[in-house]
Coordinates of C-alpha atoms in Angstrom, one line a residue:
X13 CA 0.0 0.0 0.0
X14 CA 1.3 3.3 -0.9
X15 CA 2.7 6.0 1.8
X16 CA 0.0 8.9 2.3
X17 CA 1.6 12.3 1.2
X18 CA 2.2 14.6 4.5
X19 CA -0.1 16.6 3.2
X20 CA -2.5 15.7 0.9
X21 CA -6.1 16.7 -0.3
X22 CA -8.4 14.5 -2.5
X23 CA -7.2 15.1 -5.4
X24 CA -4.0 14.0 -4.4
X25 CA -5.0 10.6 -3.1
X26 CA -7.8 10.0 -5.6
X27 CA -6.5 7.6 -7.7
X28 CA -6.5 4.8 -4.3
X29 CA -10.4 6.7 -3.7
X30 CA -11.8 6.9 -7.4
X31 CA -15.1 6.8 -4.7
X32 CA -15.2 10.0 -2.4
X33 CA -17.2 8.1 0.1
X34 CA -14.6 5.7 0.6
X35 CA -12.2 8.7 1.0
X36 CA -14.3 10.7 3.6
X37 CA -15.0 7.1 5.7
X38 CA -11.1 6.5 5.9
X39 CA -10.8 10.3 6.9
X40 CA -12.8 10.0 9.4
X41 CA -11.5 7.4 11.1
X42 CA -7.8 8.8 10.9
X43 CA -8.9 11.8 12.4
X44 CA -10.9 10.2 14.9
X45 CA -7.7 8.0 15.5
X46 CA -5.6 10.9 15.5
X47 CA -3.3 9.4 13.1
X48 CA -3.9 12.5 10.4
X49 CA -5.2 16.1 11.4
X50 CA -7.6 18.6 9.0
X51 CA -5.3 21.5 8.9
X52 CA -8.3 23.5 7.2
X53 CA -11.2 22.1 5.0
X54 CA -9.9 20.2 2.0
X55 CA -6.5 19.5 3.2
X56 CA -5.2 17.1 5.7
X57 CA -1.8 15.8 7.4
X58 CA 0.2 13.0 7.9
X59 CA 0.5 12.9 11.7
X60 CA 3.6 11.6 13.4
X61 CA 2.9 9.4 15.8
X62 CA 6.5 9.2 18.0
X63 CA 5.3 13.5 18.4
X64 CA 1.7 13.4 18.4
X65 CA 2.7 16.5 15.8
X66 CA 2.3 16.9 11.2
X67 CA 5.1 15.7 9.6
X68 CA 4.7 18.8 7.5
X69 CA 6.7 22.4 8.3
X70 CA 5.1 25.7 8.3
X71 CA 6.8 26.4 5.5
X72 CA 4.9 23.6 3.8
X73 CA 1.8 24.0 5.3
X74 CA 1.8 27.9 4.1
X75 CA 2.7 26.6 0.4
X76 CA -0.3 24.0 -0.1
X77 CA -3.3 26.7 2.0
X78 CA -4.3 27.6 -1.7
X79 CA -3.0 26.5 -5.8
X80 CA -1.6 29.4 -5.4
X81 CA 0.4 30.4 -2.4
X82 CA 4.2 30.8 -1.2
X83 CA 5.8 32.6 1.1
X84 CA 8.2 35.4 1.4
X85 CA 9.8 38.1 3.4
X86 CA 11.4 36.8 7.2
X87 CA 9.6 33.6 6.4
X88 CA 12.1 33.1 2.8
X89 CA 14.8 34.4 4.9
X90 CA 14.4 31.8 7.9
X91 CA 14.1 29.3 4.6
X92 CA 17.1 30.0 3.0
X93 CA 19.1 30.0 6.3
X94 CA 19.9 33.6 6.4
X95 CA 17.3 34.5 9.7
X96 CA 18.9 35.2 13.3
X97 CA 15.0 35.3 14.8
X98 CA 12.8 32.5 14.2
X99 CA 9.5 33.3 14.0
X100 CA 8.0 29.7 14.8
X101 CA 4.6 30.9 15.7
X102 CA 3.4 32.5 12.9
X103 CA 3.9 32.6 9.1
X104 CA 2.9 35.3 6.3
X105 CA 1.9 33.7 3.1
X106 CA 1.1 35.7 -0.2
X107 CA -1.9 34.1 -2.3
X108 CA -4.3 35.6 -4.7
X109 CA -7.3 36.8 -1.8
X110 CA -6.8 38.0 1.5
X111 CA -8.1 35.7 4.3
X112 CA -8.7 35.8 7.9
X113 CA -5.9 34.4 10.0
X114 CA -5.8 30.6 10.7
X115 CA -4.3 28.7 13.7
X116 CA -2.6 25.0 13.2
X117 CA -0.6 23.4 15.3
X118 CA 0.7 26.2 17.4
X119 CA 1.4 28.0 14.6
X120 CA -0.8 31.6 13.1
X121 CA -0.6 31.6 9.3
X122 CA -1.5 34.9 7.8
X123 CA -2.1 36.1 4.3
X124 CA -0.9 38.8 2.6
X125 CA -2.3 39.5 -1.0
X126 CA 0.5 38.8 -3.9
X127 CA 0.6 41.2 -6.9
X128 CA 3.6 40.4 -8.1
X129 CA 4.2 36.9 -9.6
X130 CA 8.4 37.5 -10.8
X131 CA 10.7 34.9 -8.8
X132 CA 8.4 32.3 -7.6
X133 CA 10.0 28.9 -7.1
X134 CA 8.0 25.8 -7.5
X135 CA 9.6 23.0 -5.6
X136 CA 6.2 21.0 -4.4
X137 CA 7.5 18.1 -6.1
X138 CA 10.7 18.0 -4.8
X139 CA 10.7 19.8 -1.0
X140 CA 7.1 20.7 -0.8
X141 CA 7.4 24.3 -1.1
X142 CA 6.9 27.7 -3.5
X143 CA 9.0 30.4 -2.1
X144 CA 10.5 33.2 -3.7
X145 CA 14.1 33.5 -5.2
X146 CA 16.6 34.8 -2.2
X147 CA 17.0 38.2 -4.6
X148 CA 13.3 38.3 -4.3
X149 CA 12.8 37.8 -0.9
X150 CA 15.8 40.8 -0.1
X151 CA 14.0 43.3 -1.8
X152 CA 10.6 42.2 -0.5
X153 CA 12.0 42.3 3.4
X154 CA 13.6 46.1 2.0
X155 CA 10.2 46.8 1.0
X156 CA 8.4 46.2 4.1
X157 CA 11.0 46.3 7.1
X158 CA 8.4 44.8 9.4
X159 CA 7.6 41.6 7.4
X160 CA 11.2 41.4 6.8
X161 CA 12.0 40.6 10.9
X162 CA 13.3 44.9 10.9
X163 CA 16.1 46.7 9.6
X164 CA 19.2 45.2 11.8
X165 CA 17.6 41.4 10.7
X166 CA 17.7 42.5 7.3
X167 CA 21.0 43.7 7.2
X168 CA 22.3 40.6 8.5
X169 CA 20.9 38.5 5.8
X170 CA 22.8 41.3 3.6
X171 CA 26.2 40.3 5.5
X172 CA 25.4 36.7 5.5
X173 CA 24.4 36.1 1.8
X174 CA 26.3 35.0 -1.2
X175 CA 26.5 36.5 -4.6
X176 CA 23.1 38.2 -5.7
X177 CA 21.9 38.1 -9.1
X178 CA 21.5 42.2 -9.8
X179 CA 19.8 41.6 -12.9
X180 CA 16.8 39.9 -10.9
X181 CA 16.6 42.7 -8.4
X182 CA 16.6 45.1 -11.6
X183 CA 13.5 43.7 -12.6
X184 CA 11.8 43.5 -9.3
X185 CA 12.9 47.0 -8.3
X186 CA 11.5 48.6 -11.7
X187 CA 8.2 46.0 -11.0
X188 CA 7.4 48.1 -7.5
X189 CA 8.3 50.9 -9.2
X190 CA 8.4 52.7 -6.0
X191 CA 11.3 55.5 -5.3
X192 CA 11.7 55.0 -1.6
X193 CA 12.6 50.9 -2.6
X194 CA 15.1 52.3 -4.6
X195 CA 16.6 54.6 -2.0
X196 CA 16.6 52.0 0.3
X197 CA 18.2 49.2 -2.1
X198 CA 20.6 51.8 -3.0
X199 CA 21.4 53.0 0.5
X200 CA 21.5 49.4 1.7
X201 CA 23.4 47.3 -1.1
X202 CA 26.1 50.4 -0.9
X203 CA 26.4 49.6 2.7
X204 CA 27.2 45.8 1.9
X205 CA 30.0 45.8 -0.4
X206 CA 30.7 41.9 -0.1
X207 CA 27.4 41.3 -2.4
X208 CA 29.3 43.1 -4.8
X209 CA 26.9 45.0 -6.4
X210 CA 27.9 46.7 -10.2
X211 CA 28.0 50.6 -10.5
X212 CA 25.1 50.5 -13.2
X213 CA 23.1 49.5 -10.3
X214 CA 23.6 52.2 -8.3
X215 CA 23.4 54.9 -11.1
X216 CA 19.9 53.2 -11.6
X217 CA 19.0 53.6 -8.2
X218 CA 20.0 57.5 -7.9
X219 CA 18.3 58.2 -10.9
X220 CA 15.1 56.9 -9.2
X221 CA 15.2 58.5 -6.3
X222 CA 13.8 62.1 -6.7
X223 CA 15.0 65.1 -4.3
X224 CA 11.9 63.7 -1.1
X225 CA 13.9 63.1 2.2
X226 CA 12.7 59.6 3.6
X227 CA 12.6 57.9 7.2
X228 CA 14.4 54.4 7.0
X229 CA 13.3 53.0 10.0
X230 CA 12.9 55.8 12.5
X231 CA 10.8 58.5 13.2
X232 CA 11.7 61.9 13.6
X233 CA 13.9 63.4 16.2
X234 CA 18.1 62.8 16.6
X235 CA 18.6 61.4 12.7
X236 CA 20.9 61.9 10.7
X237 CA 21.0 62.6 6.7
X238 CA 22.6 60.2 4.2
X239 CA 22.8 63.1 1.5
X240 CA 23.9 60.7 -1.1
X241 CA 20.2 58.8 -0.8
X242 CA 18.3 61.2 0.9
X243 CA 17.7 59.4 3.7
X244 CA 17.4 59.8 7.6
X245 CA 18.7 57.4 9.4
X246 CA 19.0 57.0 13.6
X247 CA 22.2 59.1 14.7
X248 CA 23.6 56.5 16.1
X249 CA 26.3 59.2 17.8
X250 CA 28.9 58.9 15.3
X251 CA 29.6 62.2 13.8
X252 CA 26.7 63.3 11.7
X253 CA 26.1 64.6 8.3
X254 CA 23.1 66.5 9.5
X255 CA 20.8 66.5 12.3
X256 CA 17.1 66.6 11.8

């Protein structure tokens, strides 16, 4: 008899139910028995029964919640090893709709609606996941600062990364098509030198920028002013370029 997928949903199995009665008894009884859990209507897991816990991750579970989802942001960072914080009680996913909030297993998944479909990886057939590419997920987490675990867990992903592939965060810079991204990739990817970014990326970036001072990550009060990007940064109480 053939091993049930960790997680599964009827069309997955149907081939050994061609009858959907026969599929809904057997469920039954597993969950009755404990031996599989509903982890929302439609799909089901494989429960392990030496931890009374799925066999699935988070990051597996937040991949199969619709045809359509994957997750980015902290939760691609934490993925691709690059996270300090582990945020093991909750998980943003991007899908097509935005849903209310859903609890399994300890864990809060919440959705976040995805409008742009560049750098998806499929990998359900071999790990059980779509996330984004790392060069997505870096400008996604410099987009929003808060899904992306905060400036400081950002910029450690920056320190700890390999090689990026600038071409691919061309494209996803000029798809947000937002000028404070651009000060902020700028700004940022300068500040990292070992990711070796080429000079045509920074001319890109200043010309995007437009003369608007922005806050990165603080609010007003002691900052200090990164001319170059126009950006006010915390003073950290090194000398400062300007004081705002």
């Amino acid at each position: 008899m053939k091993v049930l997928p960790i997680l599964f949903t009827y069309k997955d199995v149907e081939d050994r139910y061609p009858n959907p009665n026969g599929f809904y008894s057997f469920l039954k009884r597993s969950i009755k028995n404990g031996s599989i859990k509903q982890v929302k209507k439609g799909l089901y897991a494989l429960v392990d029964p030496s931890t009374g816990r799925v066999y699935a991750d988070k990051f597996q579970i937040a991949s199969r919640l619709f045809d359509d989802s994957y997750f980015s942001y902290h939760d691609a960072l934490e993925y691709y090893g690059l996270a300090t914080q582990s945020f093991v009680s909750q998980v943003t996913y991007l899908t097509h709709v935005r849903v209310n909030p859903m609890e399994f297993d300890g864990v809060i998944y919440h959705s976040k609606v995805g409008k742009c479909d560049l750098e998806i990886r499929d990998f359900l057939k071999e790990s059980g996941v779509r996330v984004v590419s790392l060069e997505r997920a870096i400008v996604d987490c410099m987009d929003n600062l808060h899904l992306g675990g905060g400036l400081e867990e950002v910029e450690l992903a920056l320190e700890a990364c390999g090689k990026l592939d600038f071409d691919r965060v061309v494209r996803l810079l000029e798809f947000y098509d937002k000028s404070f991204l651009y000060q902020k990739a700028g700004y940022l990817f300068e500040k990292h030198p070992n990711l070796d970014a080429p000079s045509a990326f920074f001319e890109l970036c200043l010309s995007k920028i437009g003369t608007k001072k922005a806050y990165l990550d603080c609010a007003p009060g002691k900052t200090r002013l990164i001319p170059k990007w126009n950006l006010l940064i915390r003073n950290d109480g090194g000398a400062p370029d300007e004081l705002f």
